[in-house]
Coordinates of C-alpha atoms in Angstrom, one line a residue:
Chain A
M19 CA 27.1 -9.1 -37.8
K20 CA 30.4 -10.1 -39.4
N21 CA 28.9 -10.6 -42.8
Q22 CA 27.4 -7.2 -42.8
D23 CA 29.0 -4.0 -44.0
L24 CA 29.6 -2.4 -40.6
T25 CA 30.9 0.8 -42.3
S26 CA 27.4 1.6 -43.4
W27 CA 26.0 1.2 -39.9
K28 CA 24.3 4.1 -38.2
V29 CA 24.6 5.0 -34.5
E30 CA 21.3 3.1 -33.8
D31 CA 22.6 -0.1 -35.4
F32 CA 25.6 -0.1 -33.1
I33 CA 23.5 0.7 -30.0
L34 CA 21.2 -2.2 -30.8
D35 CA 24.0 -4.8 -31.4
E36 CA 24.5 -7.1 -28.5
S37 CA 28.1 -7.8 -29.4
F38 CA 28.8 -4.1 -29.5
Q39 CA 27.0 -3.7 -26.1
R40 CA 29.1 -6.3 -24.5
W41 CA 32.3 -4.7 -25.8
T42 CA 31.2 -1.4 -24.4
F43 CA 30.2 -2.6 -21.0
E44 CA 32.4 -5.6 -20.2
T45 CA 36.1 -5.1 -19.9
T46 CA 36.9 -8.7 -20.7
S47 CA 34.5 -9.2 -23.7
E48 CA 35.5 -11.9 -26.1
E49 CA 34.5 -9.7 -29.0
S50 CA 37.0 -7.1 -27.9
D51 CA 39.6 -8.0 -30.5
F52 CA 37.1 -7.9 -33.3
W53 CA 35.9 -4.4 -32.5
Q54 CA 39.4 -3.1 -31.9
K55 CA 40.5 -4.4 -35.3
F56 CA 37.4 -3.0 -37.0
L57 CA 38.1 0.4 -35.5
S58 CA 41.7 0.6 -36.5
D59 CA 40.8 -0.6 -40.1
H60 CA 38.0 2.0 -40.4
P61 CA 39.0 5.2 -38.6
T62 CA 36.2 7.1 -40.4
C63 CA 33.6 5.1 -38.4
A64 CA 35.1 6.3 -35.1
P65 CA 32.7 9.2 -34.5
V66 CA 29.7 7.0 -35.1
I67 CA 31.1 4.3 -32.7
Q68 CA 31.9 6.9 -30.1
E69 CA 28.4 8.4 -30.2
A70 CA 26.9 4.9 -29.9
Q71 CA 29.1 4.2 -26.9
N72 CA 28.2 7.5 -25.3
Y73 CA 24.6 6.6 -25.7
L74 CA 25.1 3.2 -24.2
H75 CA 26.9 4.6 -21.2
A76 CA 24.2 7.2 -20.7
L77 CA 21.4 4.6 -21.0
K78 CA 23.0 2.4 -18.4
K79 CA 22.2 3.6 -14.9
T80 CA 24.7 2.9 -12.3
Y81 CA 24.1 2.8 -8.6
S82 CA 26.0 2.9 -5.4
P83 CA 25.9 -0.6 -4.1
V84 CA 23.7 -1.4 -1.0
S85 CA 25.8 -1.8 2.1
A86 CA 27.2 -5.2 2.8
E87 CA 25.6 -5.2 6.3
V88 CA 22.1 -4.9 4.8
K89 CA 22.8 -7.7 2.4
K90 CA 24.2 -9.9 5.2
S91 CA 21.2 -9.4 7.5
I92 CA 18.7 -10.2 4.8
W93 CA 20.8 -13.3 3.8
R94 CA 20.7 -14.4 7.4
S95 CA 16.9 -14.2 7.5
I96 CA 16.8 -16.2 4.3
Q97 CA 18.9 -18.9 5.9
K98 CA 16.7 -19.0 9.0
Q99 CA 13.5 -19.4 7.0
R100 CA 15.2 -22.0 5.0
R101 CA 16.1 -24.1 7.9
H102 CA 12.5 -24.4 8.9
V103 CA 11.7 -25.7 5.5
L104 CA 14.6 -28.2 5.6
R105 CA 13.5 -29.5 8.9
L106 CA 10.1 -30.2 7.5
N107 CA 11.6 -32.1 4.7
I108 CA 13.4 -34.5 7.1
I109 CA 10.3 -35.5 8.8
T110 CA 8.7 -38.6 7.2
R111 CA 5.8 -38.1 4.9
A112 CA 3.3 -39.6 7.3
A113 CA 4.4 -37.3 10.0
A114 CA 4.2 -34.4 7.8
V115 CA 0.6 -35.3 6.8
F116 CA -0.3 -35.8 10.4
L117 CA 1.2 -32.4 11.3
M118 CA -0.6 -30.7 8.4
L119 CA -3.8 -32.2 9.6
I120 CA -3.3 -30.8 13.0
V121 CA -2.2 -27.4 11.7
A122 CA -5.0 -27.2 9.2
G123 CA -7.5 -28.4 11.8
S124 CA -6.5 -25.9 14.4
A125 CA -6.2 -23.1 11.8
W126 CA -9.7 -23.9 10.7
F127 CA -10.8 -23.9 14.3
Y128 CA -9.3 -20.5 15.0
F129 CA -9.5 -18.7 11.8
G130 CA -11.9 -20.5 9.5
R131 CA -14.8 -19.7 11.6
S132 CA -14.1 -16.0 12.0
S133 CA -14.6 -13.9 9.0
N134 CA -12.1 -13.0 6.3
L135 CA -14.4 -10.1 5.4
Q136 CA -13.1 -8.4 8.5
N137 CA -9.7 -8.0 7.0
F138 CA -11.3 -5.9 4.3
I139 CA -12.8 -3.3 6.6
A140 CA -11.3 -0.2 5.2
K141 CA -10.5 3.0 6.9
E142 CA -13.6 4.4 5.5
H143 CA -16.1 5.7 8.0
P144 CA -19.7 6.7 7.3
S145 CA -19.2 10.1 8.9
S146 CA -16.7 11.1 6.3
F147 CA -19.2 10.5 3.5
T148 CA -22.0 12.8 2.3
E149 CA -23.5 10.4 -0.1
T150 CA -24.2 6.7 0.0
S151 CA -21.4 5.0 -1.9
I152 CA -20.3 1.6 -3.2
I153 CA -16.6 1.0 -2.9
F154 CA -15.3 -1.7 -5.2
A155 CA -12.3 -4.0 -4.4
D156 CA -10.0 -1.9 -6.5
G157 CA -10.9 1.2 -4.4
H158 CA -13.1 2.7 -7.1
K159 CA -16.1 4.6 -5.6
L160 CA -19.6 4.9 -7.0
P161 CA -21.9 7.4 -5.3
I162 CA -25.6 6.7 -5.0
Q163 CA -27.8 9.8 -4.9
G164 CA -30.9 10.4 -2.8
K165 CA -32.1 10.0 0.7
C166 CA -33.1 6.4 0.2
G167 CA -31.0 4.9 -2.6
E168 CA -31.4 1.6 -4.3
I169 CA -28.7 -0.9 -5.4
N170 CA -29.8 -3.8 -7.5
Y171 CA -27.3 -6.5 -8.6
R172 CA -27.9 -8.4 -11.9
N173 CA -26.1 -10.9 -13.9
Q174 CA -24.2 -12.5 -10.9
G175 CA -23.1 -9.0 -9.8
K176 CA -21.5 -7.9 -13.1
K177 CA -24.2 -5.4 -13.6
I178 CA -25.4 -3.0 -11.0
I179 CA -28.5 -0.9 -11.3
I180 CA -28.5 2.3 -9.2
N181 CA -31.8 4.0 -8.3
R182 CA -33.6 2.0 -11.0
H183 CA -32.3 4.1 -13.9
K184 CA -28.5 4.1 -13.9
A185 CA -26.5 1.0 -14.6
A186 CA -22.9 0.3 -13.8
K187 CA -20.7 -2.5 -14.9
Q188 CA -18.5 -4.2 -12.4
L189 CA -15.4 -6.0 -13.7
L190 CA -14.9 -9.1 -11.6
P191 CA -11.2 -9.8 -12.1
Q192 CA -11.2 -12.9 -9.9
K193 CA -14.2 -15.0 -9.6
R194 CA -15.6 -12.6 -7.0
S195 CA -14.6 -9.4 -5.4
L196 CA -15.6 -7.6 -2.2
N197 CA -18.1 -4.7 -2.4
Q198 CA -18.5 -2.3 0.4
V199 CA -21.5 0.0 0.9
I200 CA -21.2 3.0 3.1
V201 CA -24.4 4.9 4.2
P202 CA -23.8 8.3 5.8
F203 CA -26.0 9.6 8.6
G204 CA -29.3 10.9 7.3
K205 CA -29.4 8.4 4.4
Q206 CA -30.6 4.9 3.8
V207 CA -30.1 2.3 1.1
R208 CA -31.9 -0.8 -0.2
I209 CA -29.8 -3.5 -1.7
K210 CA -30.8 -6.5 -3.7
L211 CA -27.9 -8.9 -3.8
P212 CA -27.2 -11.3 -6.7
D213 CA -28.7 -14.3 -4.8
G214 CA -32.0 -12.4 -4.3
T215 CA -31.5 -11.5 -0.7
R216 CA -32.8 -8.0 0.2
M217 CA -31.1 -5.7 2.6
W218 CA -32.4 -2.4 4.0
V219 CA -29.3 -0.5 5.4
N220 CA -29.9 2.3 7.9
A221 CA -28.0 5.5 8.4
G222 CA -24.4 5.6 9.6
S223 CA -23.8 2.0 8.5
K224 CA -21.3 0.0 6.6
V225 CA -21.8 -3.4 4.9
I226 CA -19.2 -5.6 3.2
Y227 CA -20.0 -8.7 1.1
P228 CA -18.4 -10.6 -1.8
V229 CA -20.1 -10.3 -5.2
P230 CA -21.3 -12.8 -6.0
F231 CA -21.4 -14.9 -2.9
E232 CA -19.4 -18.1 -2.6
T233 CA -21.3 -21.2 -3.7
K234 CA -21.3 -22.9 -0.3
K235 CA -21.5 -19.9 2.1
R236 CA -23.0 -16.5 2.0
E237 CA -21.4 -14.1 4.3
I238 CA -21.9 -10.4 5.2
Y239 CA -20.1 -8.1 7.5
L240 CA -22.1 -5.3 9.1
E241 CA -21.3 -2.2 11.1
G242 CA -24.5 -0.4 11.9
E243 CA -28.1 -1.4 11.3
A244 CA -29.7 -3.4 8.6
Y245 CA -32.9 -5.4 8.0
F246 CA -32.6 -8.6 6.0
E247 CA -34.9 -10.7 4.0
V248 CA -32.7 -13.7 3.1
A249 CA -33.4 -15.7 -0.1
H250 CA -33.8 -19.3 0.7
N251 CA -30.9 -21.6 -0.3
P252 CA -30.2 -24.5 2.0
R253 CA -27.0 -25.3 0.2
A254 CA -25.4 -21.9 1.0
P255 CA -26.0 -21.0 4.6
F256 CA -26.2 -17.2 5.3
H257 CA -24.0 -15.6 7.9
V258 CA -24.0 -12.1 9.3
R259 CA -21.0 -11.0 11.3
T260 CA -20.7 -7.9 13.4
Q261 CA -18.1 -6.9 16.0
Q262 CA -19.9 -8.7 18.7
M263 CA -22.2 -11.2 17.1
N264 CA -22.0 -14.1 14.6
L265 CA -25.4 -15.0 13.1
R266 CA -26.2 -18.1 11.2
I267 CA -29.5 -17.6 9.4
I268 CA -31.8 -20.5 8.8
G269 CA -34.6 -18.2 7.5
T270 CA -35.6 -15.4 6.7
K271 CA -36.5 -11.9 8.1
F272 CA -34.5 -10.2 10.8
D273 CA -33.0 -6.9 11.9
V274 CA -29.5 -6.4 13.2
K275 CA -28.3 -3.3 15.0
A276 CA -24.6 -3.2 15.8
Y277 CA -23.1 0.3 15.7
P278 CA -19.5 0.2 16.9
S279 CA -20.1 3.3 18.9
D280 CA -23.0 1.7 20.9
T281 CA -22.3 -0.5 23.9
V282 CA -25.3 -2.6 23.1
S283 CA -26.0 -4.5 19.9
Y284 CA -28.9 -6.7 19.1
T285 CA -30.7 -8.9 16.6
V286 CA -34.5 -9.1 16.3
L287 CA -36.1 -12.0 14.4
M288 CA -39.4 -11.3 12.6
E289 CA -39.8 -14.6 10.7
G290 CA -38.0 -17.9 10.4
S291 CA -35.2 -19.1 12.6
L292 CA -31.7 -17.9 13.4
A293 CA -28.7 -19.1 15.5
L294 CA -26.3 -16.6 17.0
K295 CA -23.4 -16.4 19.3
S296 CA -20.8 -14.0 20.5
S297 CA -18.0 -13.4 18.1
Q298 CA -15.7 -12.8 21.0
N299 CA -16.1 -16.3 22.3
L300 CA -15.5 -19.0 19.8
F301 CA -16.4 -21.8 22.2
A302 CA -19.7 -20.4 23.2
P303 CA -22.8 -22.5 22.3
E304 CA -25.2 -21.1 19.8
T305 CA -28.5 -19.5 20.9
I306 CA -31.5 -20.2 18.7
L307 CA -33.8 -17.2 18.3
K308 CA -37.6 -17.5 17.7
P309 CA -39.7 -15.0 16.0
N310 CA -40.6 -11.9 18.0
Q311 CA -37.5 -12.4 20.1
L312 CA -34.6 -10.1 20.6
A313 CA -31.1 -11.1 21.5
Q314 CA -28.9 -8.5 23.0
F315 CA -25.2 -8.3 23.6
T316 CA -23.3 -5.7 25.5
T317 CA -19.6 -5.0 25.2
E318 CA -19.1 -6.8 28.6
S319 CA -21.5 -9.8 28.2
R320 CA -20.4 -12.7 26.1
H321 CA -23.8 -14.3 26.3
P322 CA -27.0 -13.0 24.7
E323 CA -29.9 -11.7 26.7
L324 CA -33.2 -12.8 25.2
L325 CA -36.3 -10.5 25.3
Q326 CA -39.8 -10.9 23.9
V327 CA -40.6 -7.8 21.8
N328 CA -43.0 -6.2 19.4
V329 CA -41.1 -6.5 16.2
E330 CA -42.9 -3.6 14.5
D331 CA -41.1 -1.2 16.8
Y332 CA -37.8 -2.3 15.3
L333 CA -38.7 -1.7 11.7
D334 CA -39.9 1.9 11.9
W335 CA -36.7 3.2 10.5
K336 CA -37.2 1.3 7.3
S337 CA -40.3 3.2 6.2
G338 CA -39.0 6.5 7.4
H339 CA -42.1 7.3 9.4
L340 CA -44.1 6.1 12.4
T341 CA -47.8 5.4 11.9
F342 CA -50.3 5.5 14.8
K343 CA -54.0 4.6 15.1
D344 CA -55.7 5.4 18.3
D345 CA -52.5 4.8 20.2
S346 CA -51.7 6.3 23.6
L347 CA -49.1 9.0 23.9
E348 CA -47.2 6.6 26.1
E349 CA -47.0 4.1 23.2
V350 CA -46.0 6.9 20.8
I351 CA -43.2 8.1 23.1
R352 CA -42.0 4.5 23.6
R353 CA -41.6 4.1 19.8
I354 CA -39.8 7.4 19.5
E355 CA -37.5 6.5 22.4
R356 CA -36.8 3.2 20.6
Y357 CA -36.1 4.8 17.3
Y358 CA -33.7 7.5 18.5
N359 CA -32.3 5.4 21.4
I360 CA -33.1 8.2 23.9
H361 CA -35.1 8.6 27.1
I362 CA -38.0 10.9 27.3
L363 CA -39.6 12.1 30.6
L364 CA -43.4 12.0 30.3
D365 CA -46.0 13.4 32.8
N366 CA -48.3 10.7 34.1
E367 CA -51.3 12.9 33.4
I368 CA -50.9 13.0 29.6
K369 CA -49.9 9.4 29.1
Q370 CA -53.4 8.4 28.0
L371 CA -53.8 11.0 25.2
N372 CA -54.9 9.3 22.0
I373 CA -52.9 9.8 18.8
T374 CA -53.7 8.9 15.2
G375 CA -51.6 9.8 12.2
K376 CA -48.1 9.7 10.7
L377 CA -44.9 11.1 12.1
E378 CA -42.1 11.7 9.6
L379 CA -38.8 10.6 11.1
T380 CA -36.3 13.4 11.2
E381 CA -32.6 13.1 11.8
T382 CA -32.8 14.2 15.4
P383 CA -35.8 13.8 17.8
G384 CA -36.2 17.5 18.4
P385 CA -38.5 18.4 15.5
I386 CA -40.7 15.4 16.0
L387 CA -41.3 16.1 19.6
Q388 CA -41.8 19.8 18.9
G389 CA -44.4 18.9 16.3
L390 CA -46.1 16.4 18.6
A391 CA -46.2 19.0 21.4
I392 CA -47.9 21.6 19.1
I393 CA -50.6 19.1 17.8
T394 CA -51.5 17.8 21.3
G395 CA -51.1 21.2 23.1
I396 CA -48.5 19.9 25.6
E397 CA -45.3 21.5 26.6
Y398 CA -41.9 20.3 25.3
K399 CA -38.6 21.0 26.9
Q400 CA -35.1 19.9 25.8
N401 CA -32.0 20.4 27.7
N402 CA -29.0 18.8 25.9
E403 CA -29.8 15.1 26.0
A404 CA -32.7 15.4 28.4
Y405 CA -36.1 15.4 26.7
E406 CA -39.3 16.2 28.6
L407 CA -43.0 16.3 27.8
K408 CA -45.3 18.0 30.3
K409 CA -48.9 19.1 30.7
P410 CA -49.1 22.9 30.2
K411 CA -49.7 24.9 33.3
Chain B
M11 CA 27.2 -17.6 -18.8
K12 CA 28.5 -17.2 -15.3
D13 CA 25.1 -16.9 -13.9
A14 CA 24.0 -20.0 -15.7
Q15 CA 26.8 -22.0 -14.1
K16 CA 26.1 -20.7 -10.6
W17 CA 22.5 -21.5 -11.2
K18 CA 23.3 -25.1 -12.1
R19 CA 25.5 -25.5 -9.0
M20 CA 22.8 -24.0 -6.9
V21 CA 20.2 -26.4 -8.2
D22 CA 22.6 -29.3 -7.4
G23 CA 22.6 -28.1 -3.8
N24 CA 25.7 -25.9 -3.7
D25 CA 25.0 -23.2 -1.0
R26 CA 28.0 -21.1 -2.0
A27 CA 26.6 -20.7 -5.5
L28 CA 23.3 -19.7 -4.0
E29 CA 24.9 -17.0 -1.9
D30 CA 26.9 -15.8 -5.0
L31 CA 23.7 -15.5 -7.0
Y32 CA 22.1 -13.6 -4.1
L33 CA 25.0 -11.2 -3.9
S34 CA 25.3 -10.6 -7.6
F35 CA 21.6 -9.9 -8.0
F36 CA 20.9 -7.9 -4.9
D37 CA 21.7 -4.4 -6.1
K38 CA 20.1 -5.0 -9.5
L39 CA 16.8 -6.2 -7.9
Y40 CA 17.0 -3.5 -5.2
Y41 CA 17.2 -0.6 -7.7
F42 CA 14.9 -2.3 -10.2
G43 CA 12.3 -2.4 -7.3
F44 CA 12.4 1.4 -6.9
N45 CA 10.8 1.7 -10.3
F46 CA 7.7 0.2 -8.8
T47 CA 7.6 1.6 -5.3
Q48 CA 9.4 4.0 -3.0
D49 CA 8.9 1.6 -0.1
E50 CA 12.3 0.2 0.5
Q51 CA 11.1 -2.4 3.1
I52 CA 8.8 -4.0 0.6
I53 CA 11.6 -4.3 -1.9
K54 CA 13.9 -5.9 0.6
D55 CA 11.1 -8.3 1.7
C56 CA 10.5 -9.4 -1.8
I57 CA 14.2 -10.1 -2.4
Q58 CA 14.1 -12.2 0.7
L59 CA 10.9 -14.0 -0.4
L60 CA 12.4 -14.6 -3.8
F61 CA 15.5 -16.3 -2.5
I62 CA 13.5 -18.3 0.1
E63 CA 11.3 -19.5 -2.8
I64 CA 14.4 -20.4 -4.9
T65 CA 15.9 -22.3 -2.0
C66 CA 12.7 -24.3 -1.4
Y67 CA 12.1 -25.2 -5.0
R68 CA 15.7 -25.4 -6.1
K69 CA 15.3 -29.0 -7.2
K70 CA 12.5 -28.1 -9.5
L71 CA 14.4 -25.3 -11.1
T72 CA 16.5 -27.3 -13.4
E73 CA 14.2 -26.3 -16.2
V74 CA 15.1 -22.6 -15.9
K75 CA 17.0 -21.7 -19.1
Y76 CA 17.4 -17.9 -18.7
V77 CA 18.5 -17.1 -15.2
N78 CA 18.4 -13.4 -15.6
A79 CA 14.9 -13.4 -17.0
Y80 CA 13.7 -15.9 -14.4
I81 CA 15.0 -13.9 -11.5
F82 CA 13.6 -10.5 -12.7
K83 CA 10.3 -12.0 -13.6
S84 CA 9.8 -13.8 -10.3
F85 CA 10.9 -10.8 -8.4
K86 CA 8.4 -8.6 -10.3
R87 CA 5.7 -11.1 -9.6
L88 CA 6.4 -11.1 -5.9
L89 CA 6.6 -7.4 -5.8
V90 CA 3.4 -6.7 -7.6
K91 CA 1.6 -9.3 -5.4
E92 CA 2.9 -7.6 -2.3
L93 CA 2.1 -4.1 -3.5
K94 CA -1.4 -5.2 -4.5
K95 CA -1.8 -6.6 -1.0
N96 CA -0.9 -3.2 0.4
E97 CA -3.1 -1.4 -2.1
R98 CA -0.2 0.8 -3.1
F99 CA -0.4 -0.5 -6.6
E100 CA -3.0 1.6 -8.4
P101 CA -4.6 0.0 -11.4
L102 CA -4.4 2.2 -14.4
E103 CA -4.6 1.6 -18.1
E104 CA -4.6 -1.9 -19.4
L105 CA -1.7 -1.7 -21.9
G106 CA 1.9 -2.1 -20.8
N107 CA 3.2 -1.6 -17.4
P108 CA 2.0 1.8 -16.1
Y109 CA 4.0 1.5 -13.0
F110 CA 7.4 1.8 -14.5
E111 CA 8.8 5.2 -13.5
T112 CA 12.5 5.6 -14.2
T113 CA 12.6 8.9 -12.4
A114 CA 11.7 7.1 -9.1
S115 CA 15.2 6.0 -8.5
A116 CA 16.9 9.1 -9.8
E117 CA 18.0 10.2 -6.4
K118 CA 19.8 7.0 -5.7
E119 CA 21.7 6.8 -8.9
V120 CA 25.3 7.8 -9.3
I121 CA 26.0 9.2 -12.7
L122 CA 28.7 7.5 -14.6
Q123 CA 31.4 9.9 -15.4
E124 CA 32.3 8.4 -18.8
A125 CA 29.2 9.6 -20.5
S126 CA 28.8 13.2 -21.1
E127 CA 26.6 14.9 -18.5
E128 CA 24.5 16.6 -21.2
L129 CA 23.8 13.5 -23.1
K130 CA 22.9 11.7 -19.9
K131 CA 20.5 14.5 -18.9
A132 CA 19.0 14.6 -22.4
I133 CA 18.5 10.8 -22.4
S134 CA 16.8 10.9 -19.0
A135 CA 14.4 13.5 -20.2
S136 CA 13.5 11.8 -23.4
I137 CA 13.1 8.4 -21.6
Q138 CA 10.2 10.1 -19.8
K139 CA 8.4 10.4 -23.1
L140 CA 8.5 6.7 -23.7
T141 CA 5.6 4.4 -22.8
P142 CA 6.0 2.5 -19.5
K143 CA 6.6 -0.7 -21.3
Q144 CA 9.3 0.9 -23.4
R145 CA 10.9 2.4 -20.2
E146 CA 10.9 -1.0 -18.6
A147 CA 12.5 -2.6 -21.6
I148 CA 15.2 0.0 -21.8
Y149 CA 15.9 -0.4 -18.1
L150 CA 16.2 -4.2 -18.4
K151 CA 18.3 -4.0 -21.5
F152 CA 20.9 -1.5 -20.6
T153 CA 20.9 -1.2 -16.8
C154 CA 20.2 -4.9 -16.0
S155 CA 22.0 -6.1 -19.1
L156 CA 19.4 -8.6 -20.2
S157 CA 19.9 -10.0 -23.6
Y158 CA 17.2 -9.9 -26.2
L159 CA 16.6 -13.6 -25.6
E160 CA 16.2 -13.0 -21.9
M161 CA 14.0 -10.1 -22.5
S162 CA 11.7 -12.0 -24.7
E163 CA 11.4 -14.6 -21.9
Y164 CA 10.7 -11.9 -19.4
L165 CA 8.1 -10.1 -21.4
G166 CA 6.6 -13.3 -22.9
I167 CA 7.1 -12.1 -26.5
G168 CA 9.3 -13.3 -29.4
I169 CA 13.0 -12.4 -29.6
E170 CA 12.4 -10.3 -32.7
S171 CA 9.6 -8.4 -30.9
A172 CA 12.0 -7.7 -28.0
R173 CA 14.5 -6.3 -30.4
V174 CA 12.0 -4.2 -32.2
L175 CA 10.7 -2.9 -28.8
I176 CA 14.2 -1.7 -27.9
A177 CA 14.9 -0.4 -31.5
R178 CA 11.7 1.7 -31.4
S179 CA 12.5 3.1 -28.0
I180 CA 16.0 4.1 -29.1
Q181 CA 14.6 5.7 -32.2
K182 CA 12.2 7.7 -30.1
I183 CA 15.0 8.8 -27.7
R184 CA 17.2 9.8 -30.6
L185 CA 14.5 11.8 -32.3
E186 CA 13.6 13.5 -29.1
I187 CA 17.2 14.5 -28.5
Q188 CA 17.8 15.7 -32.0
K189 CA 14.7 17.9 -31.7
H190 CA 16.3 19.6 -28.7
T191 CA 19.9 19.7 -29.6
D192 CA 19.8 20.6 -33.3
L193 CA 21.7 23.7 -32.7
D194 CA 24.4 22.0 -30.6
T195 CA 24.9 19.1 -32.9
N196 CA 28.1 20.5 -34.5
N197 CA 29.5 21.2 -31.1
L198 CA 28.7 17.8 -29.9
I199 CA 30.4 16.1 -32.8
L200 CA 33.5 18.1 -32.2
F201 CA 33.3 17.1 -28.6
Y202 CA 33.0 13.4 -29.5
L203 CA 35.9 13.7 -31.9
S204 CA 38.1 15.3 -29.3
T205 CA 37.3 12.8 -26.5
F206 CA 37.6 10.0 -29.0
K207 CA 41.1 10.9 -30.1
G208 CA 42.3 10.7 -26.5
W209 CA 40.7 7.4 -26.0
Q210 CA 42.0 5.8 -29.2
K211 CA 45.6 6.2 -28.1
N212 CA 45.0 4.0 -25.1

């Protein structure tokens, strides 16, 4: 700076000079003498210098200081936290290791087993969506059109194919990121995950999973209903978690229904083997489910109730219609009751009517029952939540 | 230099030096934080976290050469991490730092009387035309008084690049102001001259 011809300097040159900055801002700057002397030797430079100083003062923002009380109280909490750390340092290394083992062990016991996916459950609720959507970890939403959409993960989850023709790229900033799929009422979606596992997700549901899965553990969080066909991988056990149930899947095909609004949630096993327990009770023993068995939890019970069932009844929703071949009306009604989770009053006299054909599943049971009544020539009455089928008079 | 000495004492275990550093950086960090979020609590939490971190690792911090750069950089890291956790940090374009909004703290600032009100207003307006990275650089340089060396450390660029970054920003601000005040320029110069005469006598 001193070797240059300061008289030729422009306003910018002064603004950018650190020595000049110090002189402007600091009252006790060492360079003060130099600048004072330069100024008195070259009075013609005064306007340029003054403008540069005005700029500097305008560029520097000044604030009213934060109150001393606030600073003191934060300082106190820093001290408090610090004492904890110091105390730890005093304990011998062996003791620290021992302590850490205990802490880590109990932390694993309490938290390790429950799901970190649960932390991710966003405020999103299926009822606020009109279209099936994927929500990425960064909050970005991707809508999936159609009544029954398809999501197909490729290339470890980096590429997503929607409804077979549209492709989306997913940036995975860390090794993996959580994806959330929300299915509004009246819609369904089929998902093929990067590991090959297939999921059919029913209306009004929400699923959350990491993409891709961890190498040693595959974990999915579900609110609502979904049918799974898990890709076999003994090195990465598959887990499904709901509000009430924790499932450990040994293999392969099963249906889970766990709507937060329902008091009852259940799992039905079609093929393979599955271990489950209440998510409310970490110390509960696991119950092993066999094919054609249903395990049911209620909000009160912490232990599953096991039932033998006809698994086909629990998969009707997947195909979107009910198929009957020489089935009795009683059987038909039972399946409709199951699907809509309602109770239908049925006259004894018409229970043995024979039905063959397909029933398209509608959003509400009304149209189906109406149609059924017309075809079979029986009488249908609905009063709020009460459904009744009668022999016409 | 002062900060560097305090830092050295702090590393050696001097608690007084630590408290001095805390007090001298509090306001700077606090207002710096408002450029990223309006959430005062998060800013305070991050100042607390930063100093707990410094206390815990003080023995390992002998390597720190540029205290200013280290403190601002660590604080920004904690703040960004915390904001991301709360999802208040919206990811935007890749280049620069899109989160730096100098207007955010405008309400809190007290305008220095020495600078002309008009110039101050004109500069505030033209700063808005800068890129977020330039805004952040201007803020660190003039409000937080980081040297070019410290800025290069903070931004992870060379010292010459740091200087160029500031030079370009100043150029842009000057251009912007000249565009708007061409008519008043003569008046402004007269104004400077008159204030300057008074000041020279002191």
